[in-house]
PDB file of C-alpha atoms in Angstrom:
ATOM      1  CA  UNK A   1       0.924   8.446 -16.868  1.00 42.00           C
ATOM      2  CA  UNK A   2       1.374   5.374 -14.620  1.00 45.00           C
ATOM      3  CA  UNK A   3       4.933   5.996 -14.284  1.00 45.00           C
ATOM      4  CA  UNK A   4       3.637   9.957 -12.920  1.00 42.00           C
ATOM      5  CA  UNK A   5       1.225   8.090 -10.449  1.00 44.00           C
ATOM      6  CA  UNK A   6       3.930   5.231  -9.084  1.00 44.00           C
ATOM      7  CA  UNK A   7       6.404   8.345  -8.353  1.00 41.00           C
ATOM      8  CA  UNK A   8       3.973  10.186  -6.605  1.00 44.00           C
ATOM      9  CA  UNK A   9       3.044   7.202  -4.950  1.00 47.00           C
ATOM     10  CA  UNK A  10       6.103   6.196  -3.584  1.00 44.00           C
ATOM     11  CA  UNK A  11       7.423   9.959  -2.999  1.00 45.00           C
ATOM     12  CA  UNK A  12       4.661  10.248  -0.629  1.00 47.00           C
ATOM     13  CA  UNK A  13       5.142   6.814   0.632  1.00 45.00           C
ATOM     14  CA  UNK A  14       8.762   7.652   1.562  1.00 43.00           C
ATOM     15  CA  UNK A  15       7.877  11.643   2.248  1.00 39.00           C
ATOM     16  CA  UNK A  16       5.163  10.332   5.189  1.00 41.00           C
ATOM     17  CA  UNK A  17       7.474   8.492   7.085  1.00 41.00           C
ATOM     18  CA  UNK A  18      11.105   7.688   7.432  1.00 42.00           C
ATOM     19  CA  UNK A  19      12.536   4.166   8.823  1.00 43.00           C
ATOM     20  CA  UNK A  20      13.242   3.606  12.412  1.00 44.00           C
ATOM     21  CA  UNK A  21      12.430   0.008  13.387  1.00 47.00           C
ATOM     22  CA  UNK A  22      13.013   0.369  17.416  1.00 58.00           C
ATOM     23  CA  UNK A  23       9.978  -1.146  19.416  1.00 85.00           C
ATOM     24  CA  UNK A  24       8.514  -3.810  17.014  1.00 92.00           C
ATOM     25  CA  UNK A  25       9.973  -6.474  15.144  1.00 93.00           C
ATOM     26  CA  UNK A  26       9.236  -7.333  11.511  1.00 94.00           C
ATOM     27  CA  UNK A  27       7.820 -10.854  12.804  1.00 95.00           C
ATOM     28  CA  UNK A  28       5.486  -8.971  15.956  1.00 96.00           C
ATOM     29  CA  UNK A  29       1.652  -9.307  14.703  1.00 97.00           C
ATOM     30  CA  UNK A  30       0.274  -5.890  13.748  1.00 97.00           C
ATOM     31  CA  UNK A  31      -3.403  -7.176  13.105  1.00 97.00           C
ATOM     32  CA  UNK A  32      -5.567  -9.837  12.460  1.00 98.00           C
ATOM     33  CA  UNK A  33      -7.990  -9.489   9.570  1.00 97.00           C
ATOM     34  CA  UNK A  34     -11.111 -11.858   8.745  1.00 95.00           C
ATOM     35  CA  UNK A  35      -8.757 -14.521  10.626  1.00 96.00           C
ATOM     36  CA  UNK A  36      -5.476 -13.258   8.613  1.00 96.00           C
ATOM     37  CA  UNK A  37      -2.726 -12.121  10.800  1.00 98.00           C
ATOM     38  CA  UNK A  38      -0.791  -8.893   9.684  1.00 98.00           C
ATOM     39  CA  UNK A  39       2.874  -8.538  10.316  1.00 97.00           C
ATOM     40  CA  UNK A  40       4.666  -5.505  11.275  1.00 97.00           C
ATOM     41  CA  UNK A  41       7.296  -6.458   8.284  1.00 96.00           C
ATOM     42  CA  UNK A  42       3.833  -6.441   6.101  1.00 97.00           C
ATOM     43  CA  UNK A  43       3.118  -3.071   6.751  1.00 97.00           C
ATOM     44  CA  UNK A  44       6.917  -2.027   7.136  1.00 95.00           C
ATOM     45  CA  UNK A  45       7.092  -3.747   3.444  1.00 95.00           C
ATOM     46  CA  UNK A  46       4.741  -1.007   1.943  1.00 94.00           C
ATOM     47  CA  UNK A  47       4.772   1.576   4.015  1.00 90.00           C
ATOM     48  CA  UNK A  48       8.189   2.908   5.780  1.00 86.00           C
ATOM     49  CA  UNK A  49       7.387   3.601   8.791  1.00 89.00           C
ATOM     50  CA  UNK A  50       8.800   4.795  12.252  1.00 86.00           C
ATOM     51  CA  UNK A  51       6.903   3.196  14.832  1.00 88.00           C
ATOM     52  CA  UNK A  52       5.389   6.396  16.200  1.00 90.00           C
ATOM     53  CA  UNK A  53       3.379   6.367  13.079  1.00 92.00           C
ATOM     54  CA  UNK A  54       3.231   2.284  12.506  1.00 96.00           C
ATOM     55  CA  UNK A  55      -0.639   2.050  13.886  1.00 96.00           C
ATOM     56  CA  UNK A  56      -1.996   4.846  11.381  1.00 96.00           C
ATOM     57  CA  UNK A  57      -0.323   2.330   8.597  1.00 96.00           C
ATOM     58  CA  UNK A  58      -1.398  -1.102   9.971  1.00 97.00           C
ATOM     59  CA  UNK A  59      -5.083   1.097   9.432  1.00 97.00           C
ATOM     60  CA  UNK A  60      -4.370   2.145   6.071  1.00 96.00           C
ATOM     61  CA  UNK A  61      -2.904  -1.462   5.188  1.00 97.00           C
ATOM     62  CA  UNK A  62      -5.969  -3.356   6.802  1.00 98.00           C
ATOM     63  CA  UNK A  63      -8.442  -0.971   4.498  1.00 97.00           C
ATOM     64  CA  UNK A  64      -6.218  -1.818   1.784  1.00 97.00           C
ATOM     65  CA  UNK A  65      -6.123  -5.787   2.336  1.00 97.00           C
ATOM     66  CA  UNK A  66     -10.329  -5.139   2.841  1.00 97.00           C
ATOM     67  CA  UNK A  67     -10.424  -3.512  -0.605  1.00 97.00           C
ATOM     68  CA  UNK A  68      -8.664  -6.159  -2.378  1.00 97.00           C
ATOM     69  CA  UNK A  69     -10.367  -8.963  -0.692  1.00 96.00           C
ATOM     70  CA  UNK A  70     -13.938  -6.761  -1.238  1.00 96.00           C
ATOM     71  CA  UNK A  71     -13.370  -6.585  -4.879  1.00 97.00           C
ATOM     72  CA  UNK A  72     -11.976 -10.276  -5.651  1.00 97.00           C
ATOM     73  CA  UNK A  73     -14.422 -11.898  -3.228  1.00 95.00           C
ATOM     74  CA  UNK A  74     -17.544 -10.027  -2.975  1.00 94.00           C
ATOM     75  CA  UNK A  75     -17.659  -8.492  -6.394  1.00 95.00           C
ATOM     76  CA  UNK A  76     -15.943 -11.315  -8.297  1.00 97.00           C
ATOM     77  CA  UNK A  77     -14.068  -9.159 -10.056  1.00 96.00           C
ATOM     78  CA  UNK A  78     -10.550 -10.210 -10.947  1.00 96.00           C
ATOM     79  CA  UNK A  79      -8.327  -7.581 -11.856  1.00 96.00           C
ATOM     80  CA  UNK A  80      -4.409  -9.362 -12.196  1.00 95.00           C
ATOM     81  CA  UNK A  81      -3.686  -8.912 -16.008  1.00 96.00           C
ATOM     82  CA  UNK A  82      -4.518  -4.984 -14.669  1.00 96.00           C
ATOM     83  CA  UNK A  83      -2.160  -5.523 -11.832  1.00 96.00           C
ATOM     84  CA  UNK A  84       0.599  -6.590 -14.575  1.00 95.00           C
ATOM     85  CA  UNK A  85      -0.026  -4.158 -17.038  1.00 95.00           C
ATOM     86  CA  UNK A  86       1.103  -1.684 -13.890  1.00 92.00           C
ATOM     87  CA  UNK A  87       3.986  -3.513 -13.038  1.00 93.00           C
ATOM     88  CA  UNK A  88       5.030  -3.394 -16.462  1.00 92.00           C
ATOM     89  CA  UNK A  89       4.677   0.194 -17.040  1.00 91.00           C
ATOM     90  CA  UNK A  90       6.313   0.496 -13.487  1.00 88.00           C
ATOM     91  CA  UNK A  91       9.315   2.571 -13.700  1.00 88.00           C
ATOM     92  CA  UNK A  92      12.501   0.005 -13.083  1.00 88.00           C
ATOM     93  CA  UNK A  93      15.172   0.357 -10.614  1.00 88.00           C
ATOM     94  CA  UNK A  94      17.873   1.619 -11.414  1.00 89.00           C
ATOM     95  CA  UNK A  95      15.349   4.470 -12.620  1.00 91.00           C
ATOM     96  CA  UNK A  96      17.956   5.857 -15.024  1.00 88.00           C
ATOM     97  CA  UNK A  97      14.677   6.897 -17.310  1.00 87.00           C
ATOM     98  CA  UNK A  98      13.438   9.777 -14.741  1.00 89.00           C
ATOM     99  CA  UNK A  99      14.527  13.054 -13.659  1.00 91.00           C
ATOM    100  CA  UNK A 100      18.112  12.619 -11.995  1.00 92.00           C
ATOM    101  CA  UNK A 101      16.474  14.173  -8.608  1.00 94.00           C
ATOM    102  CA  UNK A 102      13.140  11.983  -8.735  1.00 91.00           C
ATOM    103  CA  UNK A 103      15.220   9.241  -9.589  1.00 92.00           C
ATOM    104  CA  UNK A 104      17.770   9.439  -6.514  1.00 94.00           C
ATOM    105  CA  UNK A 105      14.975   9.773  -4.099  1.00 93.00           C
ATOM    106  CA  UNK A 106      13.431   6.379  -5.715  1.00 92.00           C
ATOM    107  CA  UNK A 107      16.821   4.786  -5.466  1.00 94.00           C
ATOM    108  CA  UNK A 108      17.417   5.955  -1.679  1.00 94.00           C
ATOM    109  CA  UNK A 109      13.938   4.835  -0.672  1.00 93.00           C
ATOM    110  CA  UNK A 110      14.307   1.354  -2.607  1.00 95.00           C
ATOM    111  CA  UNK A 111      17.956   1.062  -1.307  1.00 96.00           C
ATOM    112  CA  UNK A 112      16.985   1.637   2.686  1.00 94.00           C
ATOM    113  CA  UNK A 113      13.709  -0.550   2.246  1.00 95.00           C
ATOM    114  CA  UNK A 114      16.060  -3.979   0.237  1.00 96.00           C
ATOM    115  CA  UNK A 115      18.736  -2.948   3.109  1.00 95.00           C
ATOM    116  CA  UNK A 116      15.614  -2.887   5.969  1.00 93.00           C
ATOM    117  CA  UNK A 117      14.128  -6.432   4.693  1.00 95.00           C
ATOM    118  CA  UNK A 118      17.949  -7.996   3.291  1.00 96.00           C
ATOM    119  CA  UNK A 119      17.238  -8.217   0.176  1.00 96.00           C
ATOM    120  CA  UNK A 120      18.820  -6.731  -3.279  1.00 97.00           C
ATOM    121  CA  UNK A 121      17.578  -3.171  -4.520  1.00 96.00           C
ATOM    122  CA  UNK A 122      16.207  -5.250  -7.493  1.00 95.00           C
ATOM    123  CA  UNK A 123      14.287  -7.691  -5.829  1.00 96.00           C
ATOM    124  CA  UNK A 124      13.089  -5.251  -3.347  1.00 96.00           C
ATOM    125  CA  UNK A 125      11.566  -2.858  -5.937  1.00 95.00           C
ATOM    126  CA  UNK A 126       9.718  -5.535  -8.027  1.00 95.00           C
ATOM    127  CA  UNK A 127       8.070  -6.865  -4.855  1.00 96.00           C
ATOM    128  CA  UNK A 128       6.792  -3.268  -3.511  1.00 95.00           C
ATOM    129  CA  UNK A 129       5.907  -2.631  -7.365  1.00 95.00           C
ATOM    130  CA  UNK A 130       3.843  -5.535  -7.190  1.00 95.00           C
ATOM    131  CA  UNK A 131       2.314  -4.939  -4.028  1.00 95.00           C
ATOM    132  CA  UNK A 132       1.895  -1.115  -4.864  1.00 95.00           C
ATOM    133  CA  UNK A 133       0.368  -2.382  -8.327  1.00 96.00           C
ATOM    134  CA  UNK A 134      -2.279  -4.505  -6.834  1.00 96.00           C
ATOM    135  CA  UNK A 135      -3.123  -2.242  -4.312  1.00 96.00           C
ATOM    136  CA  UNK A 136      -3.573   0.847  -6.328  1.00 95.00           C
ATOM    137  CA  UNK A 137      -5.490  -0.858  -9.444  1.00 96.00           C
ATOM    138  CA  UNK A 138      -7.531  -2.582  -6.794  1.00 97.00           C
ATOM    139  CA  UNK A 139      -8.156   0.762  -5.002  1.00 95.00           C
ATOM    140  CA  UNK A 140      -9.295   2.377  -8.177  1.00 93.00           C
ATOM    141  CA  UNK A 141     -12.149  -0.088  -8.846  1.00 95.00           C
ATOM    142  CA  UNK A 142     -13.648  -0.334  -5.694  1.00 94.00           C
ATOM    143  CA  UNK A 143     -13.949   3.570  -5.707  1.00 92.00           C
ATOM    144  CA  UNK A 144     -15.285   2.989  -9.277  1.00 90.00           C
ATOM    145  CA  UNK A 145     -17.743   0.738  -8.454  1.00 90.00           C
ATOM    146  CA  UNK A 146     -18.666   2.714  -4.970  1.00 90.00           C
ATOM    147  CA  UNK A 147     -18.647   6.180  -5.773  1.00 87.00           C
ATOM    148  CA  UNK A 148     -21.496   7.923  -7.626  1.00 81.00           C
ATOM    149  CA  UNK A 149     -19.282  10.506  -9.136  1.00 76.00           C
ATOM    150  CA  UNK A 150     -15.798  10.045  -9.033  1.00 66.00           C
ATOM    151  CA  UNK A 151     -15.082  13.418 -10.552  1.00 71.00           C
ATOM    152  CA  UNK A 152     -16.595  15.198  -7.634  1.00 68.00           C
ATOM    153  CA  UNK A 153     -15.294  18.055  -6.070  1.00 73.00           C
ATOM    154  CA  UNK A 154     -15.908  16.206  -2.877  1.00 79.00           C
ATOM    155  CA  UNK A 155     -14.140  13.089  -3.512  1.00 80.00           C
ATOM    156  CA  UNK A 156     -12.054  12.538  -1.000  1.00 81.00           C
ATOM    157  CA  UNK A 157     -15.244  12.635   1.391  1.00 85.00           C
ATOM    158  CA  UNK A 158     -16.495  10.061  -0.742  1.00 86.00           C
ATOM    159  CA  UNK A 159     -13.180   7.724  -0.150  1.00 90.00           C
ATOM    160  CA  UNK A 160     -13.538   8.810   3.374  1.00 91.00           C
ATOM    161  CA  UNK A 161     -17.294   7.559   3.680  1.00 91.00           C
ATOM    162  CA  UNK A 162     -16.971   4.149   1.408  1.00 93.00           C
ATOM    163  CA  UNK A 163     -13.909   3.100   3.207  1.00 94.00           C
ATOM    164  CA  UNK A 164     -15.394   3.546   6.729  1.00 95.00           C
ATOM    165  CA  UNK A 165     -18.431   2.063   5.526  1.00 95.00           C
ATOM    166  CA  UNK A 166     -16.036  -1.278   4.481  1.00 95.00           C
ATOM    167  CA  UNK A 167     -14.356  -1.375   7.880  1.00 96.00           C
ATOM    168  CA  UNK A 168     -17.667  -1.109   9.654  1.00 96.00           C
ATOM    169  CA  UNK A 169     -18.908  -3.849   8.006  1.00 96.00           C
ATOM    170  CA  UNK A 170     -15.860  -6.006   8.993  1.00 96.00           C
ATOM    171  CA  UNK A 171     -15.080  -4.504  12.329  1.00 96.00           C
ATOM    172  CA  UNK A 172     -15.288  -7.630  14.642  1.00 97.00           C
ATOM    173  CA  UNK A 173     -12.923  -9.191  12.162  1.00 97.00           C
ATOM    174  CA  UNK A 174     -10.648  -7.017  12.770  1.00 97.00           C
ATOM    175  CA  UNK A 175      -7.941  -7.069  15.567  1.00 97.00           C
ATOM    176  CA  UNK A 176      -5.362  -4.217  15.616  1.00 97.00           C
ATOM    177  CA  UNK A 177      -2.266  -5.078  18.214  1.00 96.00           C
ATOM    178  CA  UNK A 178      -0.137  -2.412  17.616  1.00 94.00           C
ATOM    179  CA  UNK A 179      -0.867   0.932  20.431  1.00 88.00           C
ATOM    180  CA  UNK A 180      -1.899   4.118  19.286  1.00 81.00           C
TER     181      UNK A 180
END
């Protein structure tokens, strides 16, 4: 099942967006966050992005970064023997255990992201695992603890409504540097 959810996840990832790195560089500040500055290599990191769509995933990182903080700080809830049961289950790179197509779209993604940020394929994948891991399982138990009914039909209005809720509440912590 997780390994289903991580290639969905990352086929969407690297369906959204493809890389082009032209106006900003991996060190130019996206954001700052509660006094924590987000860099355009963060975001670039977990999200490939061209930089028409960069702001729209400096957003989508900054909810993420609120969620994890939300969930570890305000709830007390610590959640990193979840976060390494995922990266366990994680499919690894090479990905000879998947479908040959899913596979070589996993490989090209992981290969253009460890080329993007010089690093090796292998390296590359375990840190986006990671960072995918954390983000996800840490996803899944704010909505858990914030949504009524999780197995509404109107859930992603429920996503929609908690998570602007969470940025509201934060809002004058939060800087965003990167132009729409």
């Amino acid at each position: 099942m997780r390994k289903a959810i991580f290639l969905i996840m990352l086929m969407s990832i690297s369906l959204v967006v493809a890389c082009s790195d032209s106006g900003y560089s991996h060190d130019d500040t996206a954001a700052v966050v509660k006094g924590e500055e987000i860099t355009v290599g963060d975001v670039r990191f977990v999200f490939n992005v061209q930089d028409e769509n960069l702001r729209n995933s400096v957003e989508m990182y900054i909810v993420d970064e609120l969620i994890i903080e939300e969930v570890k700080n305000e709830m007390g809830i610590d959640l990193s023997d979840d976060v390494e049961s995922y990266v366990e289950a994680d499919p690894s790179y090479p990905f000879d255990d998947l479908d040959p197509e899913a596979a070589e779209r996993m490989r090209a993604f992981v290969e253009e992201q460890a080329e993007r940020f010089d690093m090796e394929p292998e390296e590359y994948h375990e840190a986006f695992s990671r960072a995918s891991a954390e983000r996800t399982v840490y996803q899944d138990r704010y909505f858990l603890e914030k949504i009524d009914d999780p197995d509404s039909n109107e859930i992603d209005q429920s996503i929609y409504g908690v998570t602007t809720e969470l940025v509201e509440k934060y809002e004058d912590e939060i800087e965003i540097y990167i132009e729409e």
